[in-house]
Amino acid sequence: AQKVTQAQTEISVVEKEDVTLDCVYETRDTTYYLFWYKQPPSGELVFLIRRNSFDEQNEISGRYSWNFQKSTSSFNFTITASQVVDSAVYFCALTLNDYKLSFGAGTTVTVRA
Amino acid sequence: EAGVTQFPSHSVIEKGQTVTLRCDPISGHDNLYWYRRVMGKEIKFLLHFVKESKQDESGMPNNRFLAERTGGTYSTLKVQPAELEDSGVYFCASSQERTSGSHEQYFGPGTRLTVT
């Protein structure tokens, strides 16, 4: 069985600070896919990134960056120079077959002006 | 292009009553999923449709839950009779077929169900 752990329940930062969200996963399979989703106050889950288990390259997209380390089974997410609009709940998820997602409990990020 | 829509946005019912949630996926998406988040816990998978067929219903909690997708378009999730522990947010998502190259699941805003 797969498991995703997001140990941080809530993080509060002041605007322009960097914030890193931790995600640790468990699976015995060698092929899997990892995701990050953002849930703004409007409620819908917004897709941020998908990585497969064979691609350990870190990725940067604007102020967002992701650090995938298979050695520690982690897929951490960093928001650089945070803004108030980044306030949301962020979910890390894992799937073996690209269909059924297993989510972590989510981390609530509050960015104060 | 319209996103995934869900109706109602919020439902409050009494224990023992029946509630039907509806999801309209993105047009052309063969895959449709239901997930549920209970009391701030993890979002849990309920089931997966490919067109009108149930591909995986391993997450359905018990036989009080019935999901349908007649005609392979919209889907309904009926809870009958509802229990207190069914309260939570029910998310629907849809995605294209793998062969199209897209793996992203697009989520709706969810239906918040409160059973009193």
XYZ file of C-alpha atoms in Angstrom:
229
model
C 0.000 0.000 0.000
C 1.061 3.562 -0.632
C 1.217 6.349 1.915
C 1.928 10.060 1.702
C 2.881 12.050 4.790
C 2.796 15.805 5.050
C 4.051 16.402 8.559
C 3.424 20.138 8.554
C -0.208 20.900 9.281
C 0.077 24.684 9.078
C 2.763 27.141 8.070
C 2.530 30.888 8.509
C 5.004 33.263 6.900
C 5.333 36.928 6.149
C 5.178 38.006 2.531
C 8.450 37.629 0.618
C 9.681 34.847 2.877
C 10.456 31.466 1.351
C 8.413 28.492 2.472
C 9.172 24.797 2.014
C 6.508 22.129 2.243
C 7.637 18.624 3.080
C 6.254 15.478 1.483
C 7.435 11.971 2.319
C 5.985 8.965 0.550
C 6.011 5.198 0.960
C 5.643 2.625 -1.781
C 7.256 -0.690 -2.670
C 6.786 -0.107 -6.375
C 9.601 1.217 -8.523
C 7.262 2.983 -10.922
C 5.085 5.692 -9.485
C 4.053 9.302 -10.015
C 4.085 12.186 -7.586
C 1.919 15.276 -7.654
C 1.379 18.573 -5.911
C -2.010 20.255 -5.881
C -3.046 23.657 -4.539
C -6.470 24.261 -2.986
C -7.216 27.990 -2.841
C -10.145 29.348 -0.806
C -12.448 28.792 -3.796
C -12.190 25.064 -3.110
C -11.080 23.378 -6.315
C -7.806 21.492 -6.457
C -5.369 23.039 -8.901
C -2.703 20.851 -10.455
C 0.846 22.138 -9.969
C 3.231 19.383 -10.999
C 3.567 15.694 -11.871
C 6.826 13.743 -11.689
C 7.528 10.111 -12.465
C 9.814 7.983 -10.338
C 12.506 7.788 -12.994
C 12.983 11.512 -13.295
C 14.819 12.926 -10.311
C 15.617 16.245 -11.879
C 14.581 19.172 -9.775
C 12.136 21.522 -11.403
C 11.550 25.236 -11.215
C 8.479 27.053 -12.437
C 8.525 30.734 -11.631
C 8.573 31.083 -7.865
C 7.817 27.387 -7.387
C 10.465 24.681 -7.206
C 10.416 21.003 -6.397
C 13.111 18.765 -4.946
C 12.617 15.051 -5.628
C 14.954 12.707 -3.727
C 14.330 8.980 -4.062
C 17.014 8.216 -1.479
C 14.867 9.837 1.206
C 11.481 9.217 -0.482
C 10.769 12.907 -0.443
C 9.212 15.347 -2.881
C 9.451 18.756 -1.265
C 7.955 21.959 -2.603
C 9.370 25.451 -2.125
C 7.670 28.753 -2.752
C 10.220 31.521 -3.114
C 9.359 35.098 -2.163
C 5.870 34.133 -1.040
C 2.873 36.313 -1.816
C -0.527 36.635 -0.177
C -2.075 34.842 -3.178
C -0.048 31.767 -2.265
C -2.231 31.282 0.801
C -3.925 27.918 0.285
C -3.896 24.286 1.287
C -1.248 22.297 -0.578
C -1.565 18.565 -1.127
C 1.079 16.079 -2.120
C -0.163 12.908 -3.827
C 1.144 9.630 -5.220
C -0.220 7.159 -7.731
C 1.050 3.860 -9.115
C -1.126 3.777 -12.208
C -1.792 7.430 -12.966
C -5.411 6.988 -11.982
C -5.993 6.442 -8.273
C -4.342 9.236 -6.289
C -3.269 8.799 -2.662
C -3.101 12.170 -0.953
C -1.346 13.489 2.095
C -3.328 15.355 4.740
C -2.388 18.729 3.293
C -0.444 21.725 4.587
C -2.230 25.026 5.119
C -0.021 27.937 4.111
C -0.885 31.420 5.314
C 1.076 34.313 3.888
C 0.653 37.542 5.864
C 1.118 40.917 4.230
C -13.652 25.472 -21.887
C -15.746 24.747 -18.813
C -14.049 22.974 -15.942
C -15.388 20.188 -13.772
C -18.610 21.291 -12.136
C -20.314 19.843 -9.092
C -23.787 20.301 -7.709
C -24.802 21.201 -5.094
C -21.948 23.162 -3.581
C -23.263 22.482 -0.113
C -25.854 20.078 1.253
C -27.152 19.746 4.784
C -29.277 16.690 5.516
C -30.408 14.727 8.515
C -29.131 11.310 9.398
C -31.118 8.672 7.539
C -31.972 10.873 4.574
C -30.776 10.419 1.024
C -28.542 12.784 -0.900
C -27.434 12.721 -4.521
C -24.336 14.562 -5.637
C -23.737 15.360 -9.270
C -20.534 15.848 -11.241
C -20.161 17.113 -14.781
C -16.673 16.361 -16.098
C -14.807 18.313 -18.719
C -16.267 17.515 -22.123
C -14.434 14.671 -23.807
C -12.854 13.305 -20.636
C -13.442 9.573 -20.435
C -12.042 9.211 -16.932
C -14.083 10.398 -13.994
C -13.128 10.063 -10.335
C -14.762 10.609 -6.973
C -12.747 11.481 -3.880
C -13.744 12.460 -0.352
C -12.102 14.514 2.376
C -13.454 13.923 5.844
C -12.806 16.286 8.783
C -9.515 17.757 7.564
C -7.973 14.376 6.919
C -6.512 13.041 3.710
C -8.444 13.225 0.488
C -9.370 9.605 -0.173
C -10.139 7.934 -3.467
C -13.628 6.505 -3.810
C -13.910 5.240 -7.369
C -12.929 5.634 -10.999
C -15.078 5.450 -14.124
C -13.859 4.937 -17.644
C -16.751 6.151 -19.718
C -19.766 4.441 -18.147
C -17.854 1.515 -16.629
C -16.565 1.340 -13.071
C -12.840 0.697 -13.423
C -11.972 0.757 -9.725
C -14.395 1.126 -6.837
C -12.043 -0.064 -4.121
C -12.457 3.139 -2.127
C -16.227 3.040 -1.741
C -16.805 2.844 2.023
C -19.906 0.623 2.057
C -23.068 -0.255 0.175
C -24.818 2.928 1.258
C -22.866 4.641 -1.509
C -23.915 4.195 -5.126
C -22.183 5.858 -8.053
C -23.443 5.907 -11.592
C -22.342 7.353 -14.885
C -25.048 6.574 -17.376
C -24.058 7.340 -20.948
C -20.507 8.096 -19.911
C -21.135 11.781 -19.348
C -22.098 13.165 -15.954
C -21.951 11.092 -12.801
C -24.023 10.915 -9.647
C -23.043 9.720 -6.206
C -25.952 8.749 -3.983
C -25.691 8.223 -0.251
C -28.626 6.291 1.205
C -29.200 6.385 4.108
C -26.717 9.055 5.173
C -24.818 8.675 8.445
C -22.985 11.279 10.516
C -19.572 9.965 9.433
C -20.439 10.669 5.796
C -19.972 14.389 6.388
C -17.109 15.847 4.401
C -16.201 17.347 1.072
C -16.775 15.195 -1.994
C -14.552 16.001 -4.938
C -15.003 14.943 -8.511
C -12.188 14.938 -11.050
C -11.822 14.044 -14.698
C -8.980 13.322 -17.066
C -8.354 12.409 -20.664
C -7.261 8.983 -21.748
C -3.572 8.181 -21.223
C -2.911 7.845 -24.930
C -3.610 11.520 -25.327
C -0.483 12.211 -23.271
C -2.267 14.098 -20.535
C -2.254 12.623 -17.061
C -3.612 15.563 -15.160
C -6.757 15.115 -13.143
C -8.860 18.263 -13.166
C -10.816 18.704 -9.983
C -14.124 20.354 -9.311
C -14.772 22.669 -6.342
C -16.316 19.891 -4.307
C -19.645 19.392 -2.575
C -19.625 19.961 1.160
C -21.979 17.429 2.749
C -23.096 17.928 6.323
C -25.112 15.182 7.991
C -26.774 16.224 11.247
